[in-house]
PDB file of C-alpha atoms in Angstrom:
ATOM      1  CA  MET D   1     115.522  85.744 112.293  1.00 46.00           C
ATOM      2  CA  ALA D   2     113.391  87.069 109.306  1.00 64.00           C
ATOM      3  CA  GLN D   3     115.064  86.023 106.203  1.00 83.00           C
ATOM      4  CA  LYS D   4     116.072  89.365 104.307  1.00 93.00           C
ATOM      5  CA  ILE D   5     113.469  90.107 101.043  1.00 97.00           C
ATOM      6  CA  LYS D   6     115.572  89.669  97.747  1.00 98.00           C
ATOM      7  CA  VAL D   7     115.292  92.704  95.581  1.00 98.00           C
ATOM      8  CA  LEU D   8     116.560  92.956  92.031  1.00 98.00           C
ATOM      9  CA  ILE D   9     117.013  96.529  90.902  1.00 98.00           C
ATOM     10  CA  ALA D  10     117.146  96.199  87.130  1.00 97.00           C
ATOM     11  CA  LYS D  11     117.100  98.674  84.040  1.00 96.00           C
ATOM     12  CA  PRO D  12     115.270  97.352  81.046  1.00 96.00           C
ATOM     13  CA  GLY D  13     115.770  98.483  77.668  1.00 91.00           C
ATOM     14  CA  LEU D  14     118.858 100.943  76.158  1.00 88.00           C
ATOM     15  CA  ASP D  15     117.799 103.827  78.925  1.00 83.00           C
ATOM     16  CA  GLY D  16     121.574 104.601  79.901  1.00 84.00           C
ATOM     17  CA  HIS D  17     120.896 106.931  83.022  1.00 86.00           C
ATOM     18  CA  ASP D  18     120.982 104.398  86.113  1.00 91.00           C
ATOM     19  CA  ARG D  19     121.442 107.251  89.124  1.00 91.00           C
ATOM     20  CA  GLY D  20     118.166 106.968  90.243  1.00 92.00           C
ATOM     21  CA  ALA D  21     117.958 103.172  90.178  1.00 94.00           C
ATOM     22  CA  LYS D  22     121.267 103.190  91.934  1.00 95.00           C
ATOM     23  CA  VAL D  23     119.901 105.523  95.084  1.00 96.00           C
ATOM     24  CA  VAL D  24     116.902 103.351  95.263  1.00 97.00           C
ATOM     25  CA  ALA D  25     119.135 100.067  95.395  1.00 97.00           C
ATOM     26  CA  LYS D  26     121.297 101.484  97.752  1.00 98.00           C
ATOM     27  CA  TYR D  27     118.584 102.781 100.049  1.00 98.00           C
ATOM     28  CA  LEU D  28     117.000  98.814 100.473  1.00 98.00           C
ATOM     29  CA  MET D  29     120.328  97.916 101.329  1.00 98.00           C
ATOM     30  CA  ASP D  30     120.696 100.293 103.907  1.00 97.00           C
ATOM     31  CA  GLN D  31     117.175  99.017 105.347  1.00 97.00           C
ATOM     32  CA  GLY D  32     118.183  95.357 105.021  1.00 97.00           C
ATOM     33  CA  MET D  33     117.284  94.206 102.152  1.00 98.00           C
ATOM     34  CA  GLU D  34     119.555  91.999  99.880  1.00 98.00           C
ATOM     35  CA  VAL D  35     119.283  94.009  96.610  1.00 98.00           C
ATOM     36  CA  ILE D  36     120.736  92.510  93.311  1.00 98.00           C
ATOM     37  CA  TYR D  37     121.555  95.325  90.398  1.00 97.00           C
ATOM     38  CA  THR D  38     121.827  94.255  86.995  1.00 95.00           C
ATOM     39  CA  GLY D  39     123.245  97.265  85.230  1.00 93.00           C
ATOM     40  CA  ILE D  40     122.177  98.947  82.424  1.00 94.00           C
ATOM     41  CA  ARG D  41     120.651  98.113  78.993  1.00 94.00           C
ATOM     42  CA  LYS D  42     119.309  94.362  79.993  1.00 96.00           C
ATOM     43  CA  THR D  43     116.474  92.777  77.580  1.00 97.00           C
ATOM     44  CA  PRO D  44     113.557  91.497  79.599  1.00 98.00           C
ATOM     45  CA  ALA D  45     114.460  88.024  79.103  1.00 98.00           C
ATOM     46  CA  THR D  46     117.839  88.761  81.158  1.00 98.00           C
ATOM     47  CA  ILE D  47     115.994  90.006  84.037  1.00 98.00           C
ATOM     48  CA  ALA D  48     113.494  87.852  84.150  1.00 98.00           C
ATOM     49  CA  ASP D  49     116.306  84.450  83.823  1.00 98.00           C
ATOM     50  CA  ILE D  50     118.293  86.642  86.811  1.00 98.00           C
ATOM     51  CA  ALA D  51     115.312  87.131  89.227  1.00 98.00           C
ATOM     52  CA  LEU D  52     114.870  83.280  88.152  1.00 98.00           C
ATOM     53  CA  GLN D  53     118.763  82.668  89.185  1.00 98.00           C
ATOM     54  CA  GLU D  54     118.618  84.780  92.426  1.00 97.00           C
ATOM     55  CA  ASP D  55     115.364  83.590  93.831  1.00 97.00           C
ATOM     56  CA  VAL D  56     114.015  87.081  94.449  1.00 98.00           C
ATOM     57  CA  ASP D  57     111.341  88.331  96.184  1.00 97.00           C
ATOM     58  CA  VAL D  58     110.993  91.262  94.346  1.00 98.00           C
ATOM     59  CA  VAL D  59     112.138  92.975  91.306  1.00 98.00           C
ATOM     60  CA  GLY D  60     111.764  96.658  90.676  1.00 98.00           C
ATOM     61  CA  LEU D  61     111.804  98.086  87.146  1.00 98.00           C
ATOM     62  CA  SER D  62     113.383 101.527  85.879  1.00 96.00           C
ATOM     63  CA  SER D  63     112.651 103.812  83.085  1.00 95.00           C
ATOM     64  CA  LEU D  64     113.436 106.932  82.195  1.00 91.00           C
ATOM     65  CA  SER D  65     113.284 107.050  78.249  1.00 88.00           C
ATOM     66  CA  GLY D  66     109.641 106.569  77.644  1.00 91.00           C
ATOM     67  CA  GLY D  67     110.091 102.833  76.728  1.00 94.00           C
ATOM     68  CA  HIS D  68     108.039 101.202  80.047  1.00 96.00           C
ATOM     69  CA  LEU D  69     104.635 100.329  78.605  1.00 97.00           C
ATOM     70  CA  THR D  70     106.192  97.761  76.171  1.00 97.00           C
ATOM     71  CA  LEU D  71     109.330  97.253  78.506  1.00 97.00           C
ATOM     72  CA  PHE D  72     108.059  96.313  81.345  1.00 98.00           C
ATOM     73  CA  ARG D  73     105.121  94.416  79.713  1.00 98.00           C
ATOM     74  CA  GLN D  74     107.718  92.461  77.841  1.00 98.00           C
ATOM     75  CA  VAL D  75     109.482  91.823  81.749  1.00 98.00           C
ATOM     76  CA  MET D  76     106.287  90.374  83.142  1.00 98.00           C
ATOM     77  CA  GLU D  77     105.976  88.044  80.345  1.00 98.00           C
ATOM     78  CA  GLU D  78     109.333  86.999  80.316  1.00 98.00           C
ATOM     79  CA  LEU D  79     108.740  86.611  84.502  1.00 98.00           C
ATOM     80  CA  ARG D  80     105.308  84.303  83.769  1.00 98.00           C
ATOM     81  CA  LYS D  81     107.125  82.274  80.718  1.00 98.00           C
ATOM     82  CA  ARG D  82     109.350  81.304  83.789  1.00 98.00           C
ATOM     83  CA  GLN D  83     106.566  80.455  86.074  1.00 98.00           C
ATOM     84  CA  LEU D  84     107.462  83.648  88.419  1.00 97.00           C
ATOM     85  CA  ASN D  85     104.314  84.467  89.299  1.00 95.00           C
ATOM     86  CA  ASP D  86     104.683  85.208  92.925  1.00 95.00           C
ATOM     87  CA  ILE D  87     107.538  87.797  92.432  1.00 97.00           C
ATOM     88  CA  MET D  88     106.077  91.618  93.264  1.00 97.00           C
ATOM     89  CA  VAL D  89     107.098  93.626  90.405  1.00 98.00           C
ATOM     90  CA  PHE D  90     107.091  97.881  90.464  1.00 98.00           C
ATOM     91  CA  GLY D  91     108.257 100.655  88.527  1.00 98.00           C
ATOM     92  CA  GLY D  92     110.009 103.339  88.916  1.00 96.00           C
ATOM     93  CA  GLY D  93     111.085 106.480  86.686  1.00 94.00           C
ATOM     94  CA  VAL D  94     109.580 108.997  84.550  1.00 93.00           C
ATOM     95  CA  ILE D  95     105.982 107.739  83.734  1.00 96.00           C
ATOM     96  CA  PRO D  96     102.939 109.629  83.050  1.00 96.00           C
ATOM     97  CA  ASP D  97     100.010 109.633  85.415  1.00 97.00           C
ATOM     98  CA  GLU D  98      97.732 108.195  82.290  1.00 97.00           C
ATOM     99  CA  ASP D  99     100.291 105.088  81.781  1.00 98.00           C
ATOM    100  CA  ILE D 100      99.901 104.385  85.693  1.00 97.00           C
ATOM    101  CA  PRO D 101      96.514 102.226  84.966  1.00 98.00           C
ATOM    102  CA  GLU D 102      97.914 100.075  82.034  1.00 98.00           C
ATOM    103  CA  LEU D 103     101.322  99.471  83.793  1.00 98.00           C
ATOM    104  CA  GLU D 104      98.724  98.100  86.579  1.00 97.00           C
ATOM    105  CA  SER D 105      96.575  96.174  84.385  1.00 97.00           C
ATOM    106  CA  PHE D 106      99.458  93.859  83.328  1.00 94.00           C
ATOM    107  CA  GLY D 107     100.731  93.018  86.746  1.00 96.00           C
ATOM    108  CA  ILE D 108     102.918  96.160  87.978  1.00 98.00           C
ATOM    109  CA  ALA D 109     101.804  96.506  91.386  1.00 97.00           C
ATOM    110  CA  GLY D 110     102.890 100.394  91.924  1.00 97.00           C
ATOM    111  CA  ILE D 111     105.062 103.041  90.481  1.00 98.00           C
ATOM    112  CA  PHE D 112     107.298 105.345  92.108  1.00 97.00           C
ATOM    113  CA  GLN D 113     107.478 108.853  89.966  1.00 94.00           C
ATOM    114  CA  PRO D 114     110.134 111.115  90.323  1.00 91.00           C
ATOM    115  CA  GLY D 115     110.586 112.784  93.727  1.00 91.00           C
ATOM    116  CA  SER D 116     108.669 109.713  95.445  1.00 94.00           C
ATOM    117  CA  ASN D 117     109.925 108.707  99.148  1.00 96.00           C
ATOM    118  CA  LEU D 118     112.377 106.542  99.056  1.00 97.00           C
ATOM    119  CA  ALA D 119     110.699 105.253 102.757  1.00 97.00           C
ATOM    120  CA  GLU D 120     107.668 104.517 100.842  1.00 97.00           C
ATOM    121  CA  VAL D 121     109.271 102.523  98.646  1.00 98.00           C
ATOM    122  CA  SER D 122     110.879 100.668 101.111  1.00 97.00           C
ATOM    123  CA  ARG D 123     107.286 100.462 103.157  1.00 97.00           C
ATOM    124  CA  PHE D 124     105.719  99.277  99.942  1.00 97.00           C
ATOM    125  CA  ILE D 125     108.162  96.853  99.490  1.00 98.00           C
ATOM    126  CA  GLU D 126     108.180  94.967 103.120  1.00 96.00           C
ATOM    127  CA  GLU D 127     104.036  95.554 103.424  1.00 95.00           C
ATOM    128  CA  ARG D 128     103.399  93.471 100.192  1.00 94.00           C
ATOM    129  CA  VAL D 129     106.260  91.284 100.847  1.00 94.00           C
ATOM    130  CA  ASN D 130     105.173  90.270 104.383  1.00 89.00           C
ATOM    131  CA  ARG D 131     101.456  90.022 103.306  1.00 86.00           C
ATOM    132  CA  GLY D 132     102.316  87.645 100.791  1.00 84.00           C
ATOM    133  CA  GLU D 133     101.126  90.121  97.415  1.00 77.00           C
ATOM    134  CA  ARG D 134     102.856  90.126  94.502  1.00 75.00           C
TER     135      ARG D 134
END
């Protein structure tokens, strides 16, 4: 039996709206993944510490407050400080199209905006993890 993909869903910064993150977490669990949800208002360092402690394959970041460029970059930096370069990181939330290339430039593997199909998110994770991509 293949080992379950382990996903950390996190809400960096002061954003208190987490319904979308919870919906994604629940859907991924229903697809057979092991999912850890951090809760709201986590620092990038805390998110990286949890990723290390839980030995996750994937980190999903959610931002609705407009701080995604700064916060997602800081999470990537904290993961690198802990030498967690093999973790695939994706983002979701209210993220303008024009910000996606910058997010990708510092290592965010994919962005899912409002209205994204949950099956697409699950498929994206499974395909990248199964191919060994981050």
